[in-house]
Coordinates of C-alpha atoms in Angstrom, one line a residue:
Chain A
X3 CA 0.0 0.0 0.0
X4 CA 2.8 2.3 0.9
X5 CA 5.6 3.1 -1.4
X6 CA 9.1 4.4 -0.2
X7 CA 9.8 7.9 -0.4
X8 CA 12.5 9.6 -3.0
X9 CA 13.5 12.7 -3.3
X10 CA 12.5 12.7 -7.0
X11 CA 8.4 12.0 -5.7
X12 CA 6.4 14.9 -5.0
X13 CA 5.0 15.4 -1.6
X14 CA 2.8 12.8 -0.2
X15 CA 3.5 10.2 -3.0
X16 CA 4.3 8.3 0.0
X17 CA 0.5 8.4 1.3
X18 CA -1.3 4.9 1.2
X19 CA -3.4 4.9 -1.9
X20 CA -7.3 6.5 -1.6
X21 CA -9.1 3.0 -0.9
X22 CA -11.8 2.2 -3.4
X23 CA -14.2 0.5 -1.4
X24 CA -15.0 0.1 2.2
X25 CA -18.6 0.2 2.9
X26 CA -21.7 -0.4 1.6
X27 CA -24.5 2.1 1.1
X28 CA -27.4 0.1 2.5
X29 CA -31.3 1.3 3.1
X30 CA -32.1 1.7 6.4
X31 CA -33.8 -1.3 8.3
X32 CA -37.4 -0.5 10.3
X33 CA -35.5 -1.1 13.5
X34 CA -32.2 -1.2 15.3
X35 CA -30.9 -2.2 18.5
X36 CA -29.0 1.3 18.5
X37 CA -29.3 4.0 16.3
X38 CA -26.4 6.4 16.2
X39 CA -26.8 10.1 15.3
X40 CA -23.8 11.5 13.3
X41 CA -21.7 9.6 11.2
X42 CA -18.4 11.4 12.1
X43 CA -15.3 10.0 14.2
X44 CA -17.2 10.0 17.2
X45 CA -20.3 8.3 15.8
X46 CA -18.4 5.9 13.6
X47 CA -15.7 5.1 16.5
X48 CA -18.5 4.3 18.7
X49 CA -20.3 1.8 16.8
X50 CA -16.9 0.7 16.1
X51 CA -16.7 -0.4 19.9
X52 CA -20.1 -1.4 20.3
X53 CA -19.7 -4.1 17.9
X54 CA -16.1 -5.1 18.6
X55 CA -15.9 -5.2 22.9
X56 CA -19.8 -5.5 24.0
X57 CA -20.8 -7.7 20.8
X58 CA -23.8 -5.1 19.6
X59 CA -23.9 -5.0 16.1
X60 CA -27.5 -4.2 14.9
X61 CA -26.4 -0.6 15.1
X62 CA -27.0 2.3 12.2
X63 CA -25.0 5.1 12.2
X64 CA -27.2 8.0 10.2
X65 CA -25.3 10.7 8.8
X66 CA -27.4 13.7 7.4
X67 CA -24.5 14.4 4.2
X68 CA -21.3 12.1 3.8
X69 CA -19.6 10.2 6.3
X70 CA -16.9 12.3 8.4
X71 CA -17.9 16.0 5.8
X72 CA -18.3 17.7 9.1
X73 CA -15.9 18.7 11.6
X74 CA -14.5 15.2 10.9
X75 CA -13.5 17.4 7.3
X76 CA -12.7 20.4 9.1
X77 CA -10.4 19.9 11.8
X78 CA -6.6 20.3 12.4
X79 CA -5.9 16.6 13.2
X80 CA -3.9 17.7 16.6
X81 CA -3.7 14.7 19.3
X82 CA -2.2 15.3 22.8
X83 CA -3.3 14.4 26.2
X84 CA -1.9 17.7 28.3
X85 CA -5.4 19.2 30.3
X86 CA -5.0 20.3 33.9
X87 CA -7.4 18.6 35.6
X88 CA -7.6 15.0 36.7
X89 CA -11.1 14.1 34.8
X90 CA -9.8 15.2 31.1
X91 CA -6.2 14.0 31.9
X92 CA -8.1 10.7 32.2
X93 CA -10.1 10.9 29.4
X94 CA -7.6 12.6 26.7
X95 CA -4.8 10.1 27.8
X96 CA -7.4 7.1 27.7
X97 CA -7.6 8.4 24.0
X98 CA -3.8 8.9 23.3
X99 CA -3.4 5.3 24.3
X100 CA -5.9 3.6 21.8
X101 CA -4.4 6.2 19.1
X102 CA -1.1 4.7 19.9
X103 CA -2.3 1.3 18.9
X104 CA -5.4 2.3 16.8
X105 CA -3.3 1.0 13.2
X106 CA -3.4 -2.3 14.4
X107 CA -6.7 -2.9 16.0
X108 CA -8.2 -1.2 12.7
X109 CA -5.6 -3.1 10.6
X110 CA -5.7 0.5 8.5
X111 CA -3.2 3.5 8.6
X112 CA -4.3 6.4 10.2
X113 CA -0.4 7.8 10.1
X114 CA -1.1 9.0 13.7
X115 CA 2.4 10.7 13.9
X116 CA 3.9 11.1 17.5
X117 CA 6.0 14.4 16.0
X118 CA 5.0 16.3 19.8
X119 CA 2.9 19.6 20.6
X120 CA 4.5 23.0 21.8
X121 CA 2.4 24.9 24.0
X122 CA 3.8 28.4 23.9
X123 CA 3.9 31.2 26.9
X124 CA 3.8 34.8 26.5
X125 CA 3.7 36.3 29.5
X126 CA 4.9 35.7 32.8
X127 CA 1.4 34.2 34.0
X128 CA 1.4 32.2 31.1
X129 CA 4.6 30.8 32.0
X130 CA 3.9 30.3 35.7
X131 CA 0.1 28.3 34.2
X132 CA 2.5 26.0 31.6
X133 CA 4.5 25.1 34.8
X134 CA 1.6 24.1 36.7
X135 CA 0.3 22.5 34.1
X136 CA 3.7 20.4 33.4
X137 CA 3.7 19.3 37.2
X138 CA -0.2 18.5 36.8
X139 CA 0.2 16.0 34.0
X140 CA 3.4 14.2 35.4
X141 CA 1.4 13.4 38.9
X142 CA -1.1 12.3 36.1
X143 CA 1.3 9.6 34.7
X144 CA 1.5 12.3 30.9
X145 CA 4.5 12.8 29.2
X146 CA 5.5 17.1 29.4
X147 CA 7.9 19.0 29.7
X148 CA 8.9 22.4 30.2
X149 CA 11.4 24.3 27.6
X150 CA 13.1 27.5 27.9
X151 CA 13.0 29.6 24.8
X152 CA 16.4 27.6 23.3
X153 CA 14.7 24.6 23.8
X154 CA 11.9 25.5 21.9
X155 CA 14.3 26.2 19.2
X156 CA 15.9 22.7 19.4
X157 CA 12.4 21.6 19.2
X158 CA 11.0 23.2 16.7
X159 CA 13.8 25.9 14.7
X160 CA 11.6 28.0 12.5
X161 CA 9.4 29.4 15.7
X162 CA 11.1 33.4 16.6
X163 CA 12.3 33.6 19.7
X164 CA 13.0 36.5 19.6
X165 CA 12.7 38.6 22.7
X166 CA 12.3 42.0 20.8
X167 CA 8.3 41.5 19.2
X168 CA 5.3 41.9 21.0
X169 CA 4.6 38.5 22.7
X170 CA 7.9 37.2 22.8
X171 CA 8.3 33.3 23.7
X172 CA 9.1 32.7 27.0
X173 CA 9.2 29.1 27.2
X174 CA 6.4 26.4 26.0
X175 CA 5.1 23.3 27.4
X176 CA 5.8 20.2 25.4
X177 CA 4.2 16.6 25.0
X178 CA 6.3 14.6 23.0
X179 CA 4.0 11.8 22.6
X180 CA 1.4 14.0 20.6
X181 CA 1.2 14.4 17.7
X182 CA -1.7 14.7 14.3
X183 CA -3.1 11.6 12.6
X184 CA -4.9 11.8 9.0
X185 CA -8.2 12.7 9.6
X186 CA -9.8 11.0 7.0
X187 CA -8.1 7.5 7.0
X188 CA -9.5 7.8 10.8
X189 CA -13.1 7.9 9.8
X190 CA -12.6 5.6 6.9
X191 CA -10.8 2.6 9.1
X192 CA -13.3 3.1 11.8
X193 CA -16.3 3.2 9.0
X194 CA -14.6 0.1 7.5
X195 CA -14.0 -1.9 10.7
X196 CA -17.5 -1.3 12.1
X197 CA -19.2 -2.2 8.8
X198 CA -17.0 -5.2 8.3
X199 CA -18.8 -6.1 12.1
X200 CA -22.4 -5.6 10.3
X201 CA -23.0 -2.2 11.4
X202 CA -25.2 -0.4 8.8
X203 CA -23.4 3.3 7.8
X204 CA -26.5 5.1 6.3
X205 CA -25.5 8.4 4.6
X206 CA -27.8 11.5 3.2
X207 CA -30.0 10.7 6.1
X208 CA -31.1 13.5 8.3
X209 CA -32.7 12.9 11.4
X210 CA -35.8 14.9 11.7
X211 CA -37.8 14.2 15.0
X212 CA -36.9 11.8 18.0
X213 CA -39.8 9.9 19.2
X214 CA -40.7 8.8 22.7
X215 CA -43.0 6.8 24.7
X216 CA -43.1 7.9 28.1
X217 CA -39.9 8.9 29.6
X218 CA -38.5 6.0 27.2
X219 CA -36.7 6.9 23.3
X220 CA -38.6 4.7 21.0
X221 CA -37.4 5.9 17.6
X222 CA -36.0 8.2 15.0
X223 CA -37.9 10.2 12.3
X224 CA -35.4 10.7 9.2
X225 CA -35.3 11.7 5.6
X226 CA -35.5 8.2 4.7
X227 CA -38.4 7.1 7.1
X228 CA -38.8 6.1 10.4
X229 CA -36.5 3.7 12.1
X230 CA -37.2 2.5 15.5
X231 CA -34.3 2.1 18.1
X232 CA -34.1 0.0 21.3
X233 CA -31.3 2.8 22.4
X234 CA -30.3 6.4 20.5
X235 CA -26.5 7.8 20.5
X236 CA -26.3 11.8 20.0
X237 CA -22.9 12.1 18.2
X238 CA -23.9 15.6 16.5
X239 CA -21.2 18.2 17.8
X240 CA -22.3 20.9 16.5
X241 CA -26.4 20.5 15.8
X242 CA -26.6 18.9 19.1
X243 CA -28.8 21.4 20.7
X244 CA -31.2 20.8 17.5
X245 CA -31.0 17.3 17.8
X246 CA -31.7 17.4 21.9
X247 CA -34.1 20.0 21.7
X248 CA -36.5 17.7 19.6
X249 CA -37.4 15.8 23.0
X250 CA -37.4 18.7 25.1
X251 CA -34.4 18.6 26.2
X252 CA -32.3 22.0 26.7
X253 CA -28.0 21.9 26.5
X254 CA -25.9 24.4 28.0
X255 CA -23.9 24.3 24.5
X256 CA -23.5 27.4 22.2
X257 CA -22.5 26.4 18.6
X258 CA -19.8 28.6 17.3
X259 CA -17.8 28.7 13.9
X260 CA -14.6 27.6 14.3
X261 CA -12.2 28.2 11.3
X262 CA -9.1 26.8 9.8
X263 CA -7.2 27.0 6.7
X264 CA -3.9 26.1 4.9
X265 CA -1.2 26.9 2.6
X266 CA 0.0 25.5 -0.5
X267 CA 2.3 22.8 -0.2
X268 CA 5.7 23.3 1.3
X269 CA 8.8 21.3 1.6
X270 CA 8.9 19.5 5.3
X271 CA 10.2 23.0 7.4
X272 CA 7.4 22.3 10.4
X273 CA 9.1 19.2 12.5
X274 CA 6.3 19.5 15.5
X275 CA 3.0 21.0 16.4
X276 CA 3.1 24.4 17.1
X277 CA -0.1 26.2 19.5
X278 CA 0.0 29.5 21.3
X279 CA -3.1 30.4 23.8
X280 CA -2.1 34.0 23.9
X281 CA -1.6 35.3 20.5
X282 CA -4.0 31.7 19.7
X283 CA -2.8 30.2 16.5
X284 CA -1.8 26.7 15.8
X285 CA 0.4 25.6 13.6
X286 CA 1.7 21.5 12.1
X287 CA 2.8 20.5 8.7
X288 CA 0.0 18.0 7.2
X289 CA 1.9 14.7 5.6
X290 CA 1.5 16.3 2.1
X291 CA 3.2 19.4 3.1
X292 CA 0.4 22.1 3.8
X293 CA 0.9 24.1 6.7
X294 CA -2.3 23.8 8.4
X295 CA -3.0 26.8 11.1
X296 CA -6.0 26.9 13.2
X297 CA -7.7 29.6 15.2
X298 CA -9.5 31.3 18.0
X299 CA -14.0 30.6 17.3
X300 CA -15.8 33.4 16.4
X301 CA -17.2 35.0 18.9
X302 CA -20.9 34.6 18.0
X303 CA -23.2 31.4 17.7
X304 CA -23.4 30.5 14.2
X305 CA -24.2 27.2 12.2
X306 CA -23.6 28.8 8.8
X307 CA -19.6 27.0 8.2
X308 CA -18.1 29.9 7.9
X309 CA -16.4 32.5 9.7
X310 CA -15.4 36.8 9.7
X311 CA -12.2 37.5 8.1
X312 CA -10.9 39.4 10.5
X313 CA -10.5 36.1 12.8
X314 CA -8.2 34.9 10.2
X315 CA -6.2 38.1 9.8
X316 CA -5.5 38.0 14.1
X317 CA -4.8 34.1 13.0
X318 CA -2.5 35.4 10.1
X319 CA -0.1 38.4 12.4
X320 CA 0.5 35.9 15.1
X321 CA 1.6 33.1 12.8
X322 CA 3.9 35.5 11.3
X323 CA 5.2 37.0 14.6
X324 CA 6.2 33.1 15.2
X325 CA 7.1 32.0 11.9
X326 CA 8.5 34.8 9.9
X327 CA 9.3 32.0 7.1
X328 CA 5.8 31.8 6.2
X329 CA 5.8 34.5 4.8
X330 CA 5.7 34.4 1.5
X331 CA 3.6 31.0 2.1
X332 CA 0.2 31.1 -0.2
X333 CA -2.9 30.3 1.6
X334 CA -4.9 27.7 -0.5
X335 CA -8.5 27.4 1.3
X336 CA -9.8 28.2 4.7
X337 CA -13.1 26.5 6.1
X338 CA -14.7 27.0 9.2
X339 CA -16.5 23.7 10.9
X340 CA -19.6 23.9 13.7
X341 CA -17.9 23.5 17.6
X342 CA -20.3 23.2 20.7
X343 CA -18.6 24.7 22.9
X344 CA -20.4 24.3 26.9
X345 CA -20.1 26.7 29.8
X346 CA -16.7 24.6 31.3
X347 CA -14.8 24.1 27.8
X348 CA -15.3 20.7 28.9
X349 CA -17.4 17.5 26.8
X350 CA -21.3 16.5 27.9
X351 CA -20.8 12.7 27.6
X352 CA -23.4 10.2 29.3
X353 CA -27.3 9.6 30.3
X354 CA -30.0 12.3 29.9
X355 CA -33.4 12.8 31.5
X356 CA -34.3 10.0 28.5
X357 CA -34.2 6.5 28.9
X358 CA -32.2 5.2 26.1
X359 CA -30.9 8.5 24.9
X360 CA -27.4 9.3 25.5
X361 CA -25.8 11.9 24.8
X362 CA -21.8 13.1 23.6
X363 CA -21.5 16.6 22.8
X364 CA -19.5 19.8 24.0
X365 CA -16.7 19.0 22.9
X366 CA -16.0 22.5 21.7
X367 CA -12.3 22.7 20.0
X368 CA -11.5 19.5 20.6
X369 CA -12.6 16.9 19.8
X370 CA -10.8 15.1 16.9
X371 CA -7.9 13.7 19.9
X372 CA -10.9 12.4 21.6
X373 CA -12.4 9.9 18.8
X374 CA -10.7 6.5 19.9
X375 CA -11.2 7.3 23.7
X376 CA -14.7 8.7 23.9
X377 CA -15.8 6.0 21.1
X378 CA -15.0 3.4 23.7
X379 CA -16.5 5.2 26.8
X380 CA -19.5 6.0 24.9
X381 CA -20.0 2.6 23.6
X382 CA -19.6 1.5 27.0
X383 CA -22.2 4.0 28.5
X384 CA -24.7 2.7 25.3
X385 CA -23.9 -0.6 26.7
X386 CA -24.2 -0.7 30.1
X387 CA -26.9 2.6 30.4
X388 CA -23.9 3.6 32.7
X389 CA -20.8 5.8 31.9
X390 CA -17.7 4.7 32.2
X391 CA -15.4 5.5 34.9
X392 CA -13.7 8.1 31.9
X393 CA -16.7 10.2 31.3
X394 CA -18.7 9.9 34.3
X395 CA -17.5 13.2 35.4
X396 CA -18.7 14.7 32.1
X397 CA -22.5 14.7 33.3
X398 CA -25.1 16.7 32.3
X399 CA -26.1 17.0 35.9
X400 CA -22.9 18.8 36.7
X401 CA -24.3 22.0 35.8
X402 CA -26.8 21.8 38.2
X403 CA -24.3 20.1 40.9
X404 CA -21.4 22.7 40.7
X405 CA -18.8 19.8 39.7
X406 CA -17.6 21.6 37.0
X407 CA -14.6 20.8 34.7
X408 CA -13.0 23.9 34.4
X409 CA -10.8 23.6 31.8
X410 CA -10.8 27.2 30.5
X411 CA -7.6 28.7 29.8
X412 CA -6.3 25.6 31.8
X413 CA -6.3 23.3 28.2
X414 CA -3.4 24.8 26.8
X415 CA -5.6 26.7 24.4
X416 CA -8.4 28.9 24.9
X417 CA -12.1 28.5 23.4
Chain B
X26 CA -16.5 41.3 7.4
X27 CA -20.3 41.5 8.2
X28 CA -21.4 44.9 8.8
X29 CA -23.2 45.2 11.8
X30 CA -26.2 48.0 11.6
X31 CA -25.7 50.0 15.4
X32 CA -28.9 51.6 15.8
X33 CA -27.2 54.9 16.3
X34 CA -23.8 54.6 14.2
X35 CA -25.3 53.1 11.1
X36 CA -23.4 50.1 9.4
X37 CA -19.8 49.5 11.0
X38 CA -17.6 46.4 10.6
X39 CA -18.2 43.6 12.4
X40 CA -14.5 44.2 14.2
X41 CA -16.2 47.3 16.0
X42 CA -18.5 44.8 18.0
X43 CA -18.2 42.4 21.1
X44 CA -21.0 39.7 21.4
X45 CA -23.2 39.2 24.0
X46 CA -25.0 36.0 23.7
X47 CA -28.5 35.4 24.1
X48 CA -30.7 38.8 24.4
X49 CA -33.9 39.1 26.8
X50 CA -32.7 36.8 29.6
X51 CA -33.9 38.3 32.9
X52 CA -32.0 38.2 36.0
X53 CA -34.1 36.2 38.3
X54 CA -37.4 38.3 39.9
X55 CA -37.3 36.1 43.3
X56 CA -33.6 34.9 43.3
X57 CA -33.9 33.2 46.8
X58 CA -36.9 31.4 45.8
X59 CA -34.9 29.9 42.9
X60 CA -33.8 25.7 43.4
X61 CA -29.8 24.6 41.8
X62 CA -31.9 23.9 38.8
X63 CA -33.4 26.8 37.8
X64 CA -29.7 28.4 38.8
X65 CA -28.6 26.1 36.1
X66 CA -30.9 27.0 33.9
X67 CA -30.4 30.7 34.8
X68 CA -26.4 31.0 35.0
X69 CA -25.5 27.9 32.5
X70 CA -28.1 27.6 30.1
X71 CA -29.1 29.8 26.8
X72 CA -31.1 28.9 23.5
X73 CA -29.0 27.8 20.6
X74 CA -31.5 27.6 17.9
X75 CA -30.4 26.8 14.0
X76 CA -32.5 30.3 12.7
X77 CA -33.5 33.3 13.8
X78 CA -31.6 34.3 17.5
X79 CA -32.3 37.1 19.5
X80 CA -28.8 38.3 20.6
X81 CA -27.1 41.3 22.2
X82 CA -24.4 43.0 20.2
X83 CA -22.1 46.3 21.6
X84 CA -20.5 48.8 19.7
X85 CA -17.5 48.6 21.3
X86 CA -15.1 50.5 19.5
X87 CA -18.2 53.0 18.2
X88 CA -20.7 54.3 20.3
X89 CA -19.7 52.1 23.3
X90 CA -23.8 51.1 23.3
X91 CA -25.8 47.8 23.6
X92 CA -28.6 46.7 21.6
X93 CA -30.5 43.6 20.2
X94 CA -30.2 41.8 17.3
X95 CA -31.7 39.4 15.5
X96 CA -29.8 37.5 13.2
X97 CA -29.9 34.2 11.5
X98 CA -27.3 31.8 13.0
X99 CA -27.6 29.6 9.6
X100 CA -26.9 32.7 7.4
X101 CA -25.5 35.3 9.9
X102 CA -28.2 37.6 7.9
X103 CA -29.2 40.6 10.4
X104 CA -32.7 40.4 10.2
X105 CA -33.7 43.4 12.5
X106 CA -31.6 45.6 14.9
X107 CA -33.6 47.6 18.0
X108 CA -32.7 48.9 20.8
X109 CA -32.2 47.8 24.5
X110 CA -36.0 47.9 26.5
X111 CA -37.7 47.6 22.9
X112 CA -39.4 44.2 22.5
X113 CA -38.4 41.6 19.7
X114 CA -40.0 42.8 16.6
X115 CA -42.3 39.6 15.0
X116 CA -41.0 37.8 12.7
X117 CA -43.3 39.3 9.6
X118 CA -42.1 42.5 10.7
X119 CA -38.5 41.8 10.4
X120 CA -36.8 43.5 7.9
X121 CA -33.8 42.5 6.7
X122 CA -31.2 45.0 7.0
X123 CA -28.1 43.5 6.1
X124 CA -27.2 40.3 3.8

C-alpha cells in the first residue's frame, strides 16, 4: 500500500493509496438495537466499539450528508493528552493510548504521527500556568515538559524567539507523545472496521424528530423514514442542541464557527506541532506538506460553516510573529467547521433525563484527539446505560451540581 | 467582514463589535426562591436555535452602546436591529437589513 519515499516523488506520493471501497450504502432497516446520530469519528468510532468489545452489532449510524464532511472534514488533526485537571487528563490520555495502537486494531493507517505539541507562553502568567500545568500532568502519569526559549528552538527551529516582538516566547510546554493523525483515513478505518462487524453506515440521512413513549426513546424520524431504536446515541457536535431539543431537552452548548485554513504545499520546514493560547494560532505540517494553522472561534453562535475574516487576519499576524518563514507561504482554502462549545470548555458525555438516549456533545475545539477514547466510553455507556469511569464526570447533571470541569484557559488553548 | 447596523452609528464592521449572547434573559425576579436547577438553567443555560436568535451585540469601538439583534445563525443575515427595552419585533415585521 505504501511506497518508499524519493526525493524525485512529489509530496505525499508516499501516502497509502485512496481506498476504493470500504462500505456499503445500505437502506435503512425498520429497526435497530441502537441508532447512532452522526456519522463522524465519534459516531463511527462508537459503533466501532459497540460491535467489537460488547458484541452489539445491529447498530446504524445515520449521517445527514457524507460520512466524516463535518468537523470530521474540518479539523486540524492535533492529538495530545496535556489538560490540567484529573477528569480530562483521564479521558484525553485514555484516548492517546488507543491512538497509539489504533493501526493495528483497525488493521488500516491512520499515520497518527507522534512528532509532539508545543504549548507556547507569552507572558509571565502564562509561563507560571505551563508550569503548573507540566507538574499537573506528570502526577497524572503524561509525558510534558517544560522548555526554555532555546529549547523550543531545538524543538521546533523556524518558531522566533526573539525577545524583541510583541509576545515574545518565553518558554512552552511540550508533549512529546502528541502528535496529528490523517483525519480521513481515521473515519474511513473506523467506518470500515464497524461495517465489516455488520453495522449499517447510512448516509444522506437526516434525522428529523426523535420519538418517545413515556420517559422512554422509541425511535428516530429521518429523511428516509422512520427507524425504531431500542437505544439512540447523539454524536452531533455541533447541531446537538437541534438534535436534543427535539425531545425537550435543553444543553448548556452554544455552537460557534470555528475556522481553519492552509497553505500551498511546502517542503517538510514544520518538525512538531506548534499552539500559542495568547496570541492563539496553531500551527503543524500536514503529511503532504500544507501548513495547516488553526484559530480562536468566532465570537458569535453560528451554524452557517463559515467564519469573519478578521479572525483569520488575528490568525495570520501571530503566525507571522512566530514564523517569519511563512511569509511568502500562499494560503490555499480556509473552512470554518460547527464546535459546541459548553459553559466549562469541557465535553457533555453520558445519560440524559431520557431512557435510552445518550448523549456526547461539547466537545468545543477539541474533539478530533478524543475519537478512539470517547468511542470506547460511549459505547460502554450505550452498553451498560452507565458511563464509564472516563466520562462519568462529564454529566449533564454537573451543571446543576457545581462539579464543573474547568478547563478554560487551563487546556493549553483557549475557546 | 459583516457589517453590523448600530442603531445609532449606522453600518460598522463587524470588528467594532463584542457579542453578547443570548438577548432578553432576565435576571431572576425572586432569586432566593430559585432551586440549583433553575440556577442552572439561569447562569448555565441559553437557546441555541439553528434560525433566527435574538442576541445582544455592543459597539465597542463606536458608540460604546448595547442593543438587540436578530440575526440568522444559519446565514448570519441581520434580520432586525432595536434597541435595548424595545421588545423583539415579530418575525413578519423583520426586515432585513443587512445580507
Amino acid at each position: 500500500m505504501t511506497s518508499p519515499v524519493s526525493p524525485a516523488q512529489p509530496p505525499g506520493a508516499h501516502l497509502p493509496d485512496h481506498p476504493d471501497f470500504l462500505w456499503d450504502n445500505p437502506e435503512p432497516k425498520a429497526s435497530y438495537d441502537v441508532v447512532i446520530v452522526g456519522g463522524g469519528g465519534h459516531g463511527l468510532a462508537t459503533a466501532y466499539y459497540l460491535a467489537k468489545v460488547h458484541g452489539i452489532t445491529n447498530v446504524a449510524v445515520l449521517e445527514k450528508g457524507w460520512l466524516a464532511g463535518g468537523n470530521m472534514a474540518r479539523n486540524t488533526t492535533i492529538i495530545r493528552s496535556n489538560y490540567l485537571w484529573d477528569e480530562s487528563s483521564g479521558i484525553y490520555e485514555h484516548s492517546l493510548k488507543l491512538w497509539e495502537g489504533l493501526e493495528e486494531d483497525l488493521g488500516y493507517p491512520v499515520l497518527f504521527d507522534q512528532r509532539g505539541v508545543l504549548n507556547l507562553a507569552h507572558s509571565l502568567q502564562d509561563v507560571r500556568d505551563s508550569v503548573r500545568r507540566v507538574n499537573a500532568n506528570r502526577l497524572n502519569g503524561i509525558d510534558a515538559e517544560w522548555l526554555d526559549p532555546e529549547g523550543v528552538k531545538e524543538v521546533c527551529p523556524i518558531v522566533n524567539i526573539s525577545q524583541d516582538v510583541r509576545y515574545p516566547v518565553m518558554g512552552a510546554t511540550f508533549q512529546p507523545r502528541a502528535g496529528i493523525a490523517k483525519h480521513d483515513y481515521v473515519a474511513w478505518g473506523y467506518a470500515r472496521a464497524a461495517h465489516a462487524m455488520g453495522v449499517d453506515l447510512i448516509q444522506n440521512c437526516e434525522v428529523t424528530g426523535i420519538e418517545t413513549a413515556g420517559d422512554r426513546v422509541t425511535a428516530v424520524e429521518t429523511t428516509r423514514g422512520r427507524i425504531a431504536a431500542g437505544r439512540v446515541a447523539l454524536c452531533a457536535a455541533g447541531h446537538s442542541s437541534v438534535l436534543a431539543g427535539m425531545v425537550g431537552l435543553r444543553l448548556p452548548i452554544a455552537s460557534h464557527p470555528l475556522q481553519a485554513l492552509v497553505s500551498e504545499l511546502l517542503e517538510p520546514v514544520h518538525p512538531t506541532v506548534v499552539m500559542s493560547n495568547a496570541v492563539h494560532v496553531y500551527v503543524s505540517q500536514a503529511h503532504k506538506g500544507e501548513l495547516v494553522m488553526g484559530a480562536g472561534i468566532d465570537s458569535y453562535n453560528g451554524y452557517g460553516q463559515r467564519g469573519s475574516f478578521h479572525i483569520i487576519e488575528q490568525q495570520m499576524s501571530a503566525a507571522l510573529e512566530l514564523f517569519p518563514i511563512f511569509s511568502r507561504a500562499h494560503l490555499l482554502r480556509t473552512w470554518a467547521g460547527i464546535v459546541d462549545v459548553s459553559p466549562d470548555a469541557s465535553p457533555i458525555v453520558g445519560l440524559t433525563p431520557v431512557e435510552g438516549l445518550y448523549l456526547n456533545c461539547g466537545w468545543g475545539t477539541g474533539g478530533f484527539k478524543a475519537t478512539p477514547g470517547v468511542g470506547d466510553c460511549f459505547a460502554h455507556t450505550i452498553a451498560h446505560d452507565k458511563p464509564h469511569r472516563f466520562n462519568e464526570p462529564f454529566t449533564l447533571e454537573r451543571f446543576t451540581t457545581g462539579a464543573l470541569v474547568d478547563e478554560h484557559g487551563a487546556a493549553a488553548v483557549a475557546h | 467582514m459583516q457589517l453590523i447596523p448600530c442603531p445609532w452609528c449606522g453600518p460598522r464592521e463587524e470588528a467594532e463589535f463584542h457579542y453578547g449572547g443570548q438577548a432578553h434573559v432576565a435576571y431572576p425576579e425572586d432569586p432566593a426562591a430559585l432551586t440549583d436547577r433553575e440556577w442552572a438553567q439561569y447562569v448555565f443555560f441559553r437557546d441555541n436555535p439553528s434560525g433566527p436568535f435574538a442576541e445582544r451585540w455592543s459597539h465597542s469601538a463606536g458608540c460604546r452602546r448595547w442593543f438587540n439583534a436578530v440575526r440568522d445563525t444559519r446565514t448570519h443575515d441581520l434580520l432586525s436591529v432595536y434597541r435595548i427595552g424595545e421588545p423583539v419585533p415579530a418575525p413578519s415585521e423583520s426586515e432585513e437589513v443587512n445580507s
